[in-house]
Coordinates of C-alpha atoms in Angstrom, one line a residue:
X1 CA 106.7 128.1 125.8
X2 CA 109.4 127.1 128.2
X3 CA 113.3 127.8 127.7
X4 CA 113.7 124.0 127.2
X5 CA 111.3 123.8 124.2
X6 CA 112.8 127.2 122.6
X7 CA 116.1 126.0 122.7
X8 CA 114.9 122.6 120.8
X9 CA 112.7 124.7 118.4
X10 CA 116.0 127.0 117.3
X11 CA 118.1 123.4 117.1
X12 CA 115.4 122.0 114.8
X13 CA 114.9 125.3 112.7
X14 CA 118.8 125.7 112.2
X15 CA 119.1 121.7 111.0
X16 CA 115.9 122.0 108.9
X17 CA 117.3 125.3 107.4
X18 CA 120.7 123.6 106.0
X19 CA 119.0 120.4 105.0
X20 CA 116.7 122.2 102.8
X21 CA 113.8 120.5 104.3
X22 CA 110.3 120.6 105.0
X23 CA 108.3 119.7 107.6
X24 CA 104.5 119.3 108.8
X25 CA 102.5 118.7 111.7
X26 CA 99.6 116.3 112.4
X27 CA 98.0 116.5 115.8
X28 CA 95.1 115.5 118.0
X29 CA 95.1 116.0 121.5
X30 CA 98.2 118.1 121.2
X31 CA 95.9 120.9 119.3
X32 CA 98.4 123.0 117.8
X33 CA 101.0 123.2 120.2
X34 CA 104.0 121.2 118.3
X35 CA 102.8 123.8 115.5
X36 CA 103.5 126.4 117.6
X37 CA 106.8 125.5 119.1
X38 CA 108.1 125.0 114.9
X39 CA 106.8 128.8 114.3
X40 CA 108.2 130.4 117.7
X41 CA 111.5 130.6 116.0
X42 CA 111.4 133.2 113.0
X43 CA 111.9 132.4 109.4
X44 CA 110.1 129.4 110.0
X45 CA 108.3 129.5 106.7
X46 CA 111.1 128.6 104.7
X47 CA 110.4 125.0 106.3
X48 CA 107.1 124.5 107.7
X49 CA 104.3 123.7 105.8
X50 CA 101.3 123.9 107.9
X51 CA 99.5 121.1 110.3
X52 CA 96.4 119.4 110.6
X53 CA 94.5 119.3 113.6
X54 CA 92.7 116.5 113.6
X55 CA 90.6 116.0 116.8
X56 CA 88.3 113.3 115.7
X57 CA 88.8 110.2 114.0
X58 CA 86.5 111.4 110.7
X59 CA 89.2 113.5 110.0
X60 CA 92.1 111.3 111.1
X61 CA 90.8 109.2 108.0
X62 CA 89.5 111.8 105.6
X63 CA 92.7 114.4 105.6
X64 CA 95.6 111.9 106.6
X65 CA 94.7 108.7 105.4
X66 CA 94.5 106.8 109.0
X67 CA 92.4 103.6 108.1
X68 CA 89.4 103.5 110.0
X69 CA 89.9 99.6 110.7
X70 CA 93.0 100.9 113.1
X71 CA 90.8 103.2 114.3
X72 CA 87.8 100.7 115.4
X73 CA 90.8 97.6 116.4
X74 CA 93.3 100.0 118.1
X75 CA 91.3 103.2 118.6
X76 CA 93.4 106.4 117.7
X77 CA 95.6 106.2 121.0
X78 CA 97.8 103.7 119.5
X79 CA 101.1 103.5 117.8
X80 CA 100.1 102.7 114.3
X81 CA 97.6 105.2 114.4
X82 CA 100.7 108.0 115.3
X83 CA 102.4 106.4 112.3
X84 CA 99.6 106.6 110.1
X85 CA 99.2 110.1 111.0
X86 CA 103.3 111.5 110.1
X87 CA 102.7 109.3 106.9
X88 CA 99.3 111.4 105.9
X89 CA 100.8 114.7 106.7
X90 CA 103.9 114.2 104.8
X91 CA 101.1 113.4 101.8
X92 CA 98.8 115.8 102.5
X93 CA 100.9 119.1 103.1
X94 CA 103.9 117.5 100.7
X95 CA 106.5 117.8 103.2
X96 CA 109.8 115.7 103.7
X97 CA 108.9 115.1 107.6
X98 CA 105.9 115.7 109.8
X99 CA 105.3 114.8 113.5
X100 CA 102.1 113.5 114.9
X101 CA 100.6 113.1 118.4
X102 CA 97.2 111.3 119.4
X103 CA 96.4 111.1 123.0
X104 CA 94.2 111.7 126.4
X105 CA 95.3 114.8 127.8
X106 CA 92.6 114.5 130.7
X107 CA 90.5 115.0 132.8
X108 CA 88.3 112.6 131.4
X109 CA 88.4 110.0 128.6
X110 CA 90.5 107.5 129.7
X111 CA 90.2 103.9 129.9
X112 CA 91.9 100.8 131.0
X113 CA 93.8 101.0 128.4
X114 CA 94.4 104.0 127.7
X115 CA 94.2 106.0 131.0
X116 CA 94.3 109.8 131.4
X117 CA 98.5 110.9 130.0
X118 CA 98.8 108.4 127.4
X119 CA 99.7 110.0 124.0
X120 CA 101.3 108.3 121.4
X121 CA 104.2 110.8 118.9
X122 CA 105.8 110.1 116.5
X123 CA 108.1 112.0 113.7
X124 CA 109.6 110.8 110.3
X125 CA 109.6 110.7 106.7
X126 CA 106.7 108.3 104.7
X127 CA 109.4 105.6 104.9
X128 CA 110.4 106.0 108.5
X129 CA 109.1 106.7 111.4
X130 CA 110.1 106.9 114.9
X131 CA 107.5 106.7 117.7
X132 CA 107.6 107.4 121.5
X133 CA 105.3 106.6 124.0
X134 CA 103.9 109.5 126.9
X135 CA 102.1 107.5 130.0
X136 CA 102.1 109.8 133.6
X137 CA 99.4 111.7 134.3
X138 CA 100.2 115.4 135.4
X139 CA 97.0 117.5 134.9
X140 CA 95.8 118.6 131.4
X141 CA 98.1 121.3 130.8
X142 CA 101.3 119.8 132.1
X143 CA 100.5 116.5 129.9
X144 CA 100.1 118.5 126.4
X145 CA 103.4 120.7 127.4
X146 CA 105.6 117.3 128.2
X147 CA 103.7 116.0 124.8
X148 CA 105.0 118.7 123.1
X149 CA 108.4 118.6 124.1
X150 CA 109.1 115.0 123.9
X151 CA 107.7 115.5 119.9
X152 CA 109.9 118.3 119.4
X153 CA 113.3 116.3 121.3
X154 CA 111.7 113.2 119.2
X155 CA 112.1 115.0 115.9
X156 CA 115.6 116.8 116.7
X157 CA 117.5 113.5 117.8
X158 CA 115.4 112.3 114.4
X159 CA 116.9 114.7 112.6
X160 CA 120.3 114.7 113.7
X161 CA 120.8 111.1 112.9
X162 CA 119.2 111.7 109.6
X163 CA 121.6 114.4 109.1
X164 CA 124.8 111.9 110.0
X165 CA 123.6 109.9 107.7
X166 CA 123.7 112.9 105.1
X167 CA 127.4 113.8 105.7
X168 CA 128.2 110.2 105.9
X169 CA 127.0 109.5 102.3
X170 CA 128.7 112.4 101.1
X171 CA 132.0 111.5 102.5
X172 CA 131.9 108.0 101.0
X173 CA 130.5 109.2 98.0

């Protein structure tokens, strides 16, 4: 993991740690990795739940709830799908966030559509979600690292403004 990602991972631990929060991770082409940049920092147990890896659409639907007409209309490199996936999580592994990712990493698999690079994120609560859109094509291993970090800087600014809005109810109230 580069310096970049470890200095996010610490940023989200320390903000998860005083919220008292919980998170989880739901990923597909990302394999792991956001799961891994969460547990880098110690003491991560206190907030993180656990992730599902889920490679194939079968278990896109059957763990986290994605509905299988998205999946055939959209295919599970879309948007909704990302959404879908936080939403599921958060059910599944009863956590207050989760972030997704669904994607081509490469070499192969793209389309049209979809070429080679295009991965969908996407972070949040049940309620709300906030997605972000990968598209360049770097190589397989370069893709799932800028993946990773663009979830992980997705989910901090997330959690910062989830955080103002905290302090600012606490203030007025």
């Amino acid at each position: 993991m580069d310096f970049e990602s470890k200095i996010i991972s610490r940023e989200v631990s320390q903000l998860l740690w005083e919220m008292e929060k919980t998170v989880s991770t739901a990923e597909s082409c990302t394999g792991g990795r956001i799961a891994e940049a969460i547990i880098a920092v110690p003491g991560a147990s206190k907030y993180f739940k656990g992730g599902i890896i889920s490679y194939v659409d079968e278990i896109k639907e059957s763990l986290l709830g994605v509905d299988s007409q998205v999946l055939v209309e959209q295919t599970a490199v879309c948007e909704e799908v990302a959404r879908q996936m936080v939403k599921g999580a958060c059910k599944s592994l009863n956590t207050d966030y989760a972030i997704s990712a669904t994607g081509i990493a490469g070499p192969g698999g793209g389309t049209k559509d979809n070429p080679v690079g295009t991965i969908w994120l996407a972070c949040g609560t049940p309620d709300c979600q906030v997605t972000m859109k990968v598209e360049e094509d770097h190589g397989r291993d370069i893709n799932l690292a800028i993946a990773t970090n663009h979830a992980m800087q997705l989910f901090l600014d997330f959690l910062k403004a989830e955080d103002e809005k905290r302090e600012k109810t606490e203030l007025e109230g």
